């Protein structure tokens, strides 16, 4: 086993220093080199070498097993440093192993956890072998079979669109272990690549993609692949249960990491608007351009608040993240994609160029697009949320209490993540909504008070609408109107997260302009329709304030998120 040269005190600042200023033309791990690798549809080898030296995989390994993983919000902060530069590295080097390994930490025995930790700490990779094109995100219908064979198992079937399958030293394989339908018909297996018998696995041709072109998406056919009995993760038939628990980490963490993509996209758009001349002045002088950049900044802050709060909830309120985590995946991915679409109008034709000072924008836009469907689709997240709504409406939204203030103190202390506390069952409480109600009823004044009342009223409307849901509306066959309820609820949760961060965030906010809150809440409010809270002059003032915030952070070389951490570029 090798150890990181970076040591136990490593963090996002050190990783930023190792990777350097991505905008610097001579930086061997900068955007120029990353764009060249993207054109070749390859991972950037030199950047991977830097990540090896840092020991990025140690971020995914629990501290008890020799790694650095204690808290999910810290992992997201470190990974954003990678995603800001190259989402292919973020997924293909790191997050794909994270997606697979959380199943091992959740369900594996001591030997399996040690084995997975040893691989990752030696800079190896683990592939999550779930996907079958015939069934998409409905993994409960997966046909890939594992059948008892003596003391072991025989694996047969086909898996497709798997990240890093050829590069992986181990696989977490999702397989059907009983022919009958139901929640106990599937299991998971940890299979080292070295344990696969010769001729039992045939790799399929690589799947090309328009986004994440450097990521190796593969597939394989398993034919009579015999693996030992101790490859089984947990008890037979617990595969779906393990997946649903693990999804709570990945559904919240991956969208939160993607905030880094929009951070760089917004910088590129702002730099272009400041550099280009039009109508006798800079493009950035145009009111429309300033408004678009201001809106994108507000969207980024709303996404950051929601994603960060829910990653902290996995420590503070793990019994509730079965709903809030899919809500993050559903809404944050949409917020970020819409922000990038708006920023593309600022760059105009420059947003399509694959070289030059803003060439990274088109790559980031393409790489972000899979965020809406990769791993688990946004629609699948709505289906996860829907059946929970009637119960939460009756028993939690206005009856339960607010979340602990510690949930919203960005960067504040957290206990190490307890994987055993992540349960696949239906949440019975909703502290985020309780916080919204508490703030709305506390008499908060000004714009925060107006927005708190607006979203509290929306929660009350949701309570009435959810009471009218029919049994069929709680399934995949639900009407579009029912799906819309899940979307509205996600927006309300995001607003609650923003309000909680505003009230309790304290020093974790990095001295940000206090107008970030109404600006972010306005962006969320506009997703609900209706007359809105702000007047048009108020909205224009807030958009201008967010433009100035983005400009100031850009000039000071600070992140555009809530922390405002200093960066190389």
Coordinates of C-alpha atoms in Angstrom, one line a residue:
X1 CA 0.0 0.0 0.0
X2 CA 1.3 3.5 -0.9
X3 CA 0.5 6.6 1.0
X4 CA -0.1 10.1 -0.2
X5 CA 2.9 12.5 -0.3
X6 CA 0.5 15.2 0.8
X7 CA 0.0 14.0 4.3
X8 CA -3.0 14.0 6.7
X9 CA -3.4 17.8 6.7
X10 CA -4.2 18.1 3.0
X11 CA -7.2 20.1 1.9
X12 CA -8.5 22.0 -1.1
X13 CA -5.9 24.8 -0.7
X14 CA -3.1 22.4 -1.1
X15 CA -4.6 20.6 -4.1
X16 CA -5.2 24.0 -5.7
X17 CA -1.5 24.8 -5.2
X18 CA -0.4 21.5 -6.6
X19 CA -2.5 22.0 -9.8
X20 CA -1.7 25.7 -10.2
X21 CA -3.5 28.4 -12.0
X22 CA -5.6 26.7 -14.7
X23 CA -5.7 29.9 -16.8
X24 CA -1.9 30.2 -17.0
X25 CA -0.8 29.2 -20.6
X26 CA 2.3 27.5 -19.5
X27 CA 0.7 25.4 -16.8
X28 CA 1.1 21.7 -17.7
X29 CA -2.2 20.9 -15.9
X30 CA -4.0 24.0 -17.1
X31 CA -6.9 24.5 -19.4
X32 CA -4.8 24.4 -22.6
X33 CA -3.5 20.9 -21.8
X34 CA -6.9 19.7 -20.6
X35 CA -8.6 20.8 -23.8
X36 CA -5.9 19.0 -25.9
X37 CA -6.6 15.8 -23.9
X38 CA -10.4 16.3 -24.5
X39 CA -9.8 16.6 -28.2
X40 CA -8.0 13.2 -28.1
X41 CA -10.8 11.8 -25.9
X42 CA -8.3 10.9 -23.2
X43 CA -7.9 11.5 -19.5
X44 CA -5.1 14.0 -18.9
X45 CA -2.2 11.9 -17.7
X46 CA -0.2 14.6 -16.1
X47 CA -3.1 15.8 -14.0
X48 CA -3.8 12.3 -13.0
X49 CA -0.2 12.1 -11.8
X50 CA -0.7 15.2 -9.7
X51 CA -3.8 13.6 -8.2
X52 CA -1.9 10.4 -7.5
X53 CA 0.7 12.4 -5.7
X54 CA -1.9 14.2 -3.6
X55 CA -3.6 10.9 -2.9
X56 CA -7.0 12.0 -4.0
X57 CA -8.5 8.5 -3.4
X58 CA -7.7 8.9 0.3
X59 CA -10.6 11.4 0.3
X60 CA -13.0 8.6 -0.3
X61 CA -11.6 6.2 2.3
X62 CA -12.9 6.4 5.9
X63 CA -10.3 7.6 8.4
X64 CA -10.7 4.4 10.4
X65 CA -9.3 2.6 7.3
X66 CA -6.4 4.9 6.7
X67 CA -8.0 7.5 4.6
X68 CA -9.2 11.1 5.1
X69 CA -12.9 10.7 4.8
X70 CA -14.7 12.0 7.9
X71 CA -17.2 14.5 6.6
X72 CA -18.9 14.8 3.3
X73 CA -18.9 18.6 3.0
X74 CA -15.1 18.6 3.2
X75 CA -14.9 15.9 0.5
X76 CA -17.1 18.1 -1.7
X77 CA -14.9 21.1 -1.2
X78 CA -11.8 19.1 -2.2
X79 CA -13.5 17.6 -5.2
X80 CA -14.8 21.0 -6.4
X81 CA -11.1 21.9 -6.9
X82 CA -10.9 19.1 -9.5
X83 CA -14.3 19.6 -11.1
X84 CA -13.6 23.3 -11.6
X85 CA -10.7 22.3 -13.8
X86 CA -11.9 19.2 -15.6
X87 CA -15.1 17.3 -14.9
X88 CA -13.6 14.3 -16.7
X89 CA -11.0 14.1 -13.9
X90 CA -13.7 14.7 -11.3
X91 CA -15.6 11.7 -12.5
X92 CA -13.1 9.5 -14.3
X93 CA -10.4 9.8 -11.7
X94 CA -12.3 10.3 -8.5
X95 CA -16.1 10.2 -8.2
X96 CA -16.6 6.9 -10.0
X97 CA -14.5 5.2 -7.3
X98 CA -16.4 7.1 -4.7
X99 CA -19.8 5.9 -6.1
X100 CA -18.6 2.3 -6.0
X101 CA -16.8 2.4 -2.6
X102 CA -19.7 3.8 -0.5
X103 CA -21.5 0.5 -1.1
X104 CA -18.5 -1.3 0.4
X105 CA -18.3 1.0 3.4
X106 CA -22.1 0.6 3.9
X107 CA -22.5 -3.2 3.5
X108 CA -19.1 -4.8 3.3
X109 CA -17.5 -6.9 6.0
X110 CA -14.1 -5.9 7.6
X111 CA -12.1 -7.8 5.0
X112 CA -13.9 -6.3 2.1
X113 CA -13.6 -2.8 3.5
X114 CA -9.8 -3.3 4.1
X115 CA -9.4 -4.7 0.6
X116 CA -11.3 -1.7 -1.0
X117 CA -9.4 0.8 1.1
X118 CA -6.0 -0.8 0.2
X119 CA -6.8 -0.5 -3.5
X120 CA -7.9 3.2 -3.3
X121 CA -5.0 4.2 -1.1
X122 CA -2.7 2.6 -3.7
X123 CA -4.2 5.0 -6.3
X124 CA -6.2 2.2 -7.9
X125 CA -9.8 2.4 -9.1
X126 CA -13.1 0.6 -8.4
X127 CA -15.9 0.6 -10.9
X128 CA -19.6 0.7 -10.1
X129 CA -21.1 -1.9 -12.4
X130 CA -24.8 -1.2 -12.3
X131 CA -26.1 0.1 -15.6
X132 CA -28.0 -1.9 -18.2
X133 CA -29.2 0.1 -21.2
X134 CA -32.4 -1.9 -21.4
X135 CA -33.6 -0.7 -18.0
X136 CA -32.0 2.7 -17.6
X137 CA -32.2 4.0 -14.0
X138 CA -34.7 1.3 -13.1
X139 CA -32.1 -0.9 -11.6
X140 CA -34.7 -3.0 -9.8
X141 CA -35.4 -4.7 -13.1
X142 CA -31.7 -5.5 -13.8
X143 CA -31.4 -8.9 -15.5
X144 CA -27.7 -9.5 -14.9
X145 CA -27.7 -12.7 -12.9
X146 CA -25.7 -14.1 -10.0
X147 CA -26.6 -17.8 -9.3
X148 CA -25.3 -20.0 -6.5
X149 CA -22.5 -22.3 -7.8
X150 CA -21.2 -24.6 -5.0
X151 CA -19.7 -22.3 -2.4
X152 CA -19.5 -19.4 -4.8
X153 CA -21.5 -17.5 -7.4
X154 CA -21.8 -17.6 -11.2
X155 CA -22.2 -14.2 -12.9
X156 CA -23.9 -14.0 -16.3
X157 CA -25.1 -11.0 -18.2
X158 CA -24.3 -7.7 -19.8
X159 CA -23.5 -4.3 -18.3
X160 CA -23.2 -1.1 -20.3
X161 CA -22.0 2.5 -19.9
X162 CA -19.8 1.8 -17.0
X163 CA -17.2 4.3 -16.0
X164 CA -13.6 3.0 -15.9
X165 CA -14.5 -0.6 -16.4
X166 CA -11.3 -1.4 -18.3
X167 CA -9.2 0.7 -15.9
X168 CA -10.6 -0.7 -12.6
X169 CA -8.8 -3.0 -10.3
X170 CA -12.1 -4.1 -8.7
X171 CA -15.8 -3.9 -9.4
X172 CA -18.9 -3.5 -7.3
X173 CA -21.5 -5.4 -9.4
X174 CA -25.2 -5.2 -9.0
X175 CA -26.9 -8.5 -9.9
X176 CA -30.2 -10.3 -9.7
X177 CA -30.0 -13.2 -7.2
X178 CA -33.6 -14.2 -7.2
X179 CA -35.8 -14.5 -10.4
X180 CA -39.0 -13.2 -8.7
X181 CA -39.7 -9.5 -8.6
X182 CA -39.4 -7.5 -5.4
X183 CA -37.1 -5.5 -3.3
X184 CA -35.1 -8.5 -2.1
X185 CA -34.3 -9.9 -5.5
X186 CA -30.9 -8.3 -6.0
X187 CA -27.5 -8.3 -4.4
X188 CA -24.1 -6.6 -4.8
X189 CA -20.7 -8.1 -5.1
X190 CA -17.1 -6.8 -4.7
X191 CA -15.1 -8.6 -7.3
X192 CA -11.3 -7.9 -7.8
X193 CA -10.4 -7.8 -11.5
X194 CA -7.7 -10.3 -10.8
X195 CA -10.3 -12.8 -9.6
X196 CA -12.2 -12.9 -12.9
X197 CA -11.3 -16.2 -14.6
X198 CA -9.8 -16.1 -18.1
X199 CA -12.4 -16.0 -20.8
X200 CA -15.3 -15.2 -18.4
X201 CA -15.5 -11.5 -19.2
X202 CA -15.6 -9.9 -22.7
X203 CA -15.2 -6.1 -22.9
X204 CA -17.5 -4.3 -25.2
X205 CA -16.3 -1.4 -27.4
X206 CA -16.0 1.9 -25.7
X207 CA -19.2 4.0 -25.7
X208 CA -18.4 7.4 -27.3
X209 CA -20.0 10.5 -25.8
X210 CA -20.3 14.2 -26.6
X211 CA -19.7 15.2 -23.0
X212 CA -17.1 13.8 -20.6
X213 CA -15.2 12.6 -23.6
X214 CA -12.1 11.8 -21.7
X215 CA -14.0 9.4 -19.4
X216 CA -13.8 5.8 -20.5
X217 CA -17.4 4.4 -20.7
X218 CA -17.3 0.7 -21.2
X219 CA -19.4 -2.4 -21.0
X220 CA -18.8 -6.1 -20.6
X221 CA -20.4 -9.5 -21.0
X222 CA -20.0 -11.9 -18.2
X223 CA -20.3 -15.6 -19.2
X224 CA -20.1 -18.2 -16.5
X225 CA -17.9 -16.0 -14.4
X226 CA -17.2 -17.9 -11.1
X227 CA -16.5 -15.7 -8.1
X228 CA -16.0 -16.9 -4.4
X229 CA -18.9 -16.8 -2.0
X230 CA -17.2 -14.1 0.1
X231 CA -17.5 -11.6 -2.9
X232 CA -21.1 -11.0 -1.7
X233 CA -21.5 -7.5 -0.1
X234 CA -23.8 -8.0 2.9
X235 CA -26.6 -10.4 3.0
X236 CA -28.2 -11.9 -0.1
X237 CA -31.1 -9.8 -1.4
X238 CA -30.0 -6.5 0.2
X239 CA -28.6 -5.0 -2.9
X240 CA -31.4 -2.5 -3.5
X241 CA -31.4 -1.5 0.2
X242 CA -27.7 -0.9 0.1
X243 CA -27.9 1.1 -3.1
X244 CA -30.7 3.3 -1.7
X245 CA -28.6 4.1 1.4
X246 CA -25.5 4.8 -0.7
X247 CA -27.4 7.0 -3.1
X248 CA -28.1 9.4 -0.3
X249 CA -24.4 10.3 -0.4
X250 CA -23.9 10.3 -4.1
X251 CA -27.1 12.1 -5.0
X252 CA -26.1 15.0 -2.7
X253 CA -22.4 15.1 -3.1
X254 CA -22.1 14.8 -6.9
X255 CA -24.3 17.8 -7.8
X256 CA -22.6 19.8 -5.0
X257 CA -19.3 19.0 -6.7
X258 CA -20.6 20.3 -10.0
X259 CA -21.0 23.7 -8.6
X260 CA -17.3 24.0 -9.4
X261 CA -18.1 23.7 -13.1
X262 CA -20.3 26.8 -13.1
X263 CA -17.8 28.6 -11.1
X264 CA -15.3 28.3 -14.0
X265 CA -18.0 28.8 -16.6
X266 CA -19.1 32.1 -15.0
X267 CA -15.4 33.3 -14.8
X268 CA -15.0 32.5 -18.5
X269 CA -18.2 34.4 -19.4
X270 CA -17.2 37.4 -17.2
X271 CA -13.7 37.5 -18.6
X272 CA -15.1 37.5 -22.1
X273 CA -17.6 40.2 -21.3
X274 CA -14.9 42.4 -19.9
X275 CA -12.5 41.8 -22.8
X276 CA -14.8 42.2 -25.8
X277 CA -15.7 45.6 -27.1
X278 CA -19.2 46.3 -28.6
X279 CA -21.0 49.5 -29.4
X280 CA -18.1 51.6 -28.2
X281 CA -17.7 49.9 -24.8
X282 CA -17.2 46.6 -23.0
X283 CA -19.8 43.9 -23.4
X284 CA -19.9 43.8 -19.6
X285 CA -21.4 47.4 -19.7
X286 CA -24.6 46.1 -21.3
X287 CA -27.5 45.8 -18.8
X288 CA -28.6 42.5 -20.3
X289 CA -25.2 40.9 -19.9
X290 CA -24.8 42.2 -16.4
X291 CA -28.2 40.7 -15.5
X292 CA -27.4 37.3 -17.0
X293 CA -24.1 37.1 -15.1
X294 CA -25.9 38.3 -11.9
X295 CA -28.6 35.6 -12.3
X296 CA -26.0 32.9 -12.8
X297 CA -24.1 34.0 -9.7
X298 CA -27.4 33.9 -7.7
X299 CA -28.2 30.4 -9.1
X300 CA -24.7 29.2 -8.1
X301 CA -25.2 30.5 -4.6
X302 CA -28.6 28.8 -4.3
X303 CA -27.1 25.5 -5.5
X304 CA -24.2 25.8 -3.2
X305 CA -26.4 26.5 -0.1
X306 CA -28.8 23.6 -0.9
X307 CA -26.0 21.1 -1.8
X308 CA -23.8 22.0 1.2
X309 CA -26.6 21.9 3.7
X310 CA -27.8 18.4 2.6
X311 CA -24.2 17.0 2.6
X312 CA -24.1 18.2 6.2
X313 CA -27.5 16.7 6.9
X314 CA -26.0 13.3 6.2
X315 CA -24.2 13.8 9.5
X316 CA -26.7 15.9 11.4
X317 CA -30.1 14.5 10.2
X318 CA -29.3 11.2 8.4
X319 CA -32.9 10.0 8.9
X320 CA -34.2 12.7 6.6
X321 CA -31.8 12.5 3.6
X322 CA -33.8 9.8 1.9
X323 CA -35.8 12.7 0.5
X324 CA -33.5 15.7 0.6
X325 CA -30.7 14.0 -1.2
X326 CA -32.7 13.2 -4.3
X327 CA -34.2 16.7 -4.1
X328 CA -30.6 18.0 -4.4
X329 CA -29.9 15.9 -7.4
X330 CA -33.2 17.0 -9.1
X331 CA -32.9 20.7 -8.5
X332 CA -29.2 21.5 -8.2
X333 CA -28.4 19.9 -11.5
X334 CA -31.2 21.9 -13.2
X335 CA -30.0 25.2 -11.6
X336 CA -26.4 24.6 -12.8
X337 CA -27.4 23.6 -16.3
X338 CA -29.7 26.6 -16.7
X339 CA -27.0 28.9 -15.4
X340 CA -24.6 27.6 -18.0
X341 CA -27.2 28.0 -20.8
X342 CA -27.6 31.6 -19.8
X343 CA -23.9 32.3 -19.7
X344 CA -23.6 30.8 -23.2
X345 CA -25.6 33.8 -24.5
X346 CA -22.9 36.1 -23.0
X347 CA -20.1 34.4 -24.9
X348 CA -22.2 34.0 -28.1
X349 CA -20.2 32.2 -30.8
X350 CA -17.3 32.1 -28.3
X351 CA -19.2 29.5 -26.4
X352 CA -18.7 27.0 -29.2
X353 CA -15.0 27.5 -29.8
X354 CA -12.8 24.6 -28.7
X355 CA -9.6 26.6 -28.4
X356 CA -8.5 30.0 -27.3
X357 CA -8.9 31.9 -24.0
X358 CA -12.5 30.8 -23.5
X359 CA -12.3 27.4 -25.1
X360 CA -12.8 25.7 -21.8
X361 CA -16.5 26.9 -21.6
X362 CA -17.8 24.6 -24.3
X363 CA -16.1 21.7 -22.7
X364 CA -17.6 22.5 -19.3
X365 CA -21.0 22.9 -20.8
X366 CA -20.8 19.5 -22.5
X367 CA -19.4 17.9 -19.4
X368 CA -22.1 19.3 -17.2
X369 CA -25.0 18.1 -19.4
X370 CA -24.9 14.5 -18.1
X371 CA -25.4 15.8 -14.6
X372 CA -29.1 15.7 -15.2
X373 CA -29.3 12.0 -16.0
X374 CA -26.0 10.3 -15.1
X375 CA -25.9 7.9 -12.2
X376 CA -29.5 8.6 -11.3
X377 CA -31.8 10.7 -13.5
X378 CA -33.7 13.7 -12.3
X379 CA -37.0 11.9 -13.1
X380 CA -35.9 9.0 -11.0
X381 CA -35.3 11.4 -8.1
X382 CA -38.8 12.7 -8.5
X383 CA -40.1 9.2 -8.3
X384 CA -38.2 8.7 -5.1
X385 CA -39.7 11.8 -3.6
X386 CA -43.3 11.4 -4.6
X387 CA -44.4 8.6 -2.3
X388 CA -43.0 10.4 0.7
X389 CA -45.0 13.6 0.1
X390 CA -48.4 12.7 1.6
X391 CA -46.9 11.4 4.9
X392 CA -44.6 14.4 5.3
X393 CA -47.4 16.8 4.5
X394 CA -49.6 15.2 7.2
X395 CA -47.0 14.7 9.9
X396 CA -43.9 16.7 9.4
X397 CA -44.1 20.1 7.6
X398 CA -46.0 22.1 10.1
X399 CA -45.9 19.7 13.1
X400 CA -42.2 18.8 13.4
X401 CA -39.5 21.1 14.7
X402 CA -36.7 23.0 12.9
X403 CA -33.4 21.5 12.1
X404 CA -30.5 22.1 14.5
X405 CA -28.7 25.4 13.8
X406 CA -25.4 23.4 13.4
X407 CA -26.8 22.0 10.1
X408 CA -26.4 25.5 8.5
X409 CA -23.0 26.5 10.0
X410 CA -20.9 26.0 6.9
X411 CA -17.5 24.6 7.8
X412 CA -18.7 24.0 11.4
X413 CA -17.8 20.9 13.3
X414 CA -19.4 17.6 12.4
X415 CA -19.2 14.1 13.8
X416 CA -17.6 11.5 11.3
X417 CA -20.2 10.1 8.9
X418 CA -21.9 7.0 10.2
X419 CA -22.7 4.8 7.2
X420 CA -25.0 2.6 9.4
X421 CA -27.2 5.6 10.1
X422 CA -28.2 6.0 6.4
X423 CA -31.5 4.2 6.1
X424 CA -33.5 3.5 2.9
X425 CA -36.9 3.9 4.6
X426 CA -39.3 6.8 4.5
X427 CA -38.3 9.8 6.6
X428 CA -40.7 10.8 9.3
X429 CA -39.4 14.3 10.0
X430 CA -38.4 17.2 7.9
X431 CA -36.2 19.7 9.7
X432 CA -35.5 21.8 6.7
X433 CA -39.2 22.6 6.2
X434 CA -39.4 23.1 9.9
X435 CA -36.7 25.7 9.7
X436 CA -38.5 27.5 6.9
X437 CA -41.7 27.6 9.0
X438 CA -39.8 28.8 12.1
X439 CA -38.1 31.7 10.2
X440 CA -41.4 32.7 8.5
X441 CA -43.2 32.8 11.8
X442 CA -40.4 34.6 13.7
X443 CA -41.2 38.0 12.3
X444 CA -38.1 38.4 10.1
X445 CA -38.4 41.7 8.3
X446 CA -37.3 43.1 5.0
X447 CA -36.7 40.9 1.9
X448 CA -35.8 37.8 3.9
X449 CA -39.1 38.0 5.8
X450 CA -41.1 38.5 2.6
X451 CA -39.4 35.5 0.9
X452 CA -39.8 33.3 4.0
X453 CA -43.6 34.1 4.0
X454 CA -43.8 33.3 0.3
X455 CA -42.1 29.9 0.6
X456 CA -44.0 29.1 3.8
X457 CA -47.3 29.7 1.9
X458 CA -46.0 27.5 -0.9
X459 CA -45.4 24.7 1.6
X460 CA -49.0 25.1 2.8
X461 CA -50.3 24.9 -0.8
X462 CA -48.2 21.8 -1.2
X463 CA -49.7 20.3 1.9
X464 CA -53.2 20.7 0.4
X465 CA -52.2 19.4 -3.0
X466 CA -50.4 16.4 -1.7
X467 CA -53.4 15.4 0.3
X468 CA -55.3 15.1 -3.0
X469 CA -52.8 12.7 -4.5
X470 CA -54.2 9.4 -5.7
X471 CA -52.3 6.1 -5.1
X472 CA -51.3 5.9 -8.7
X473 CA -49.7 9.4 -8.4
X474 CA -47.1 7.9 -6.0
X475 CA -45.6 5.6 -8.6
X476 CA -43.7 5.8 -11.9
X477 CA -47.2 6.1 -13.6
X478 CA -48.0 9.4 -11.8
X479 CA -49.5 12.2 -13.7
X480 CA -47.3 15.2 -14.8
X481 CA -49.1 17.3 -12.2
X482 CA -47.9 14.9 -9.5
X483 CA -44.3 15.0 -10.7
X484 CA -44.5 18.8 -10.6
X485 CA -45.3 18.6 -6.8
X486 CA -42.0 16.8 -6.2
X487 CA -40.3 19.6 -8.2
X488 CA -42.0 22.3 -6.2
X489 CA -41.1 20.6 -2.9
X490 CA -37.4 20.5 -4.0
X491 CA -37.6 24.3 -4.6
X492 CA -39.0 24.9 -1.1
X493 CA -36.3 22.7 0.5
X494 CA -33.7 24.7 -1.3
X495 CA -35.2 28.0 -0.1
X496 CA -35.2 26.6 3.4
X497 CA -31.5 25.8 3.1
X498 CA -30.7 29.3 1.9
X499 CA -32.7 30.9 4.8
X500 CA -31.1 28.6 7.3
X501 CA -27.6 29.5 6.0
X502 CA -28.5 33.2 6.1
X503 CA -29.6 32.9 9.8
X504 CA -27.1 30.5 11.2
X505 CA -24.2 30.4 8.7
X506 CA -22.0 32.8 10.7
X507 CA -18.3 32.8 9.8
X508 CA -18.7 30.2 7.1
X509 CA -20.1 32.8 4.7
X510 CA -16.8 34.4 3.9
X511 CA -18.0 38.0 4.2
X512 CA -20.4 37.7 1.2
X513 CA -22.7 40.5 0.3
X514 CA -25.9 40.0 2.4
X515 CA -28.0 40.6 -0.7
X516 CA -27.0 37.1 -1.9
X517 CA -30.0 35.7 0.0
X518 CA -32.9 37.6 -1.7
X519 CA -31.1 37.2 -5.0
X520 CA -30.9 33.4 -4.6
X521 CA -34.4 33.2 -3.3
X522 CA -35.8 35.2 -6.2
X523 CA -34.2 32.7 -8.6
X524 CA -35.9 29.9 -6.8
X525 CA -39.2 31.7 -6.5
X526 CA -39.3 32.3 -10.3
X527 CA -39.3 28.5 -10.7
X528 CA -42.6 28.3 -9.0
X529 CA -44.4 30.8 -11.2
X530 CA -46.9 33.4 -10.0
X531 CA -46.4 37.1 -9.4
X532 CA -43.2 36.8 -7.4
X533 CA -42.0 38.6 -4.4
X534 CA -39.8 41.4 -5.9
X535 CA -40.7 44.4 -7.9
X536 CA -38.8 44.8 -11.2
X537 CA -36.6 47.6 -9.8
X538 CA -35.8 45.4 -6.7
X539 CA -34.8 42.5 -9.0
X540 CA -32.6 44.7 -11.2
X541 CA -30.8 46.0 -8.1
X542 CA -30.2 42.5 -6.9
X543 CA -29.0 41.3 -10.2
X544 CA -26.6 44.2 -10.4
X545 CA -25.3 43.4 -6.9
X546 CA -24.7 39.8 -7.9
X547 CA -22.8 41.0 -11.0
X548 CA -20.6 43.2 -8.9
X549 CA -20.0 40.3 -6.4
X550 CA -18.9 38.0 -9.3
X551 CA -16.7 40.8 -10.7
X552 CA -15.1 41.4 -7.3
X553 CA -14.5 37.7 -6.6
X554 CA -13.1 37.2 -10.1
X555 CA -10.6 40.1 -9.7
X556 CA -9.6 39.0 -6.2
X557 CA -9.1 35.4 -7.3
X558 CA -11.7 34.0 -4.9
X559 CA -14.3 31.3 -5.4
X560 CA -17.8 32.4 -6.4
X561 CA -19.5 30.2 -3.9
X562 CA -20.6 31.1 -0.3
X563 CA -17.1 30.5 1.1
X564 CA -15.2 32.9 -1.2
X565 CA -12.0 30.9 -0.6
X566 CA -8.9 32.2 -2.3
X567 CA -7.7 30.3 -5.3
X568 CA -4.7 30.4 -7.8
X569 CA -6.9 31.4 -10.7

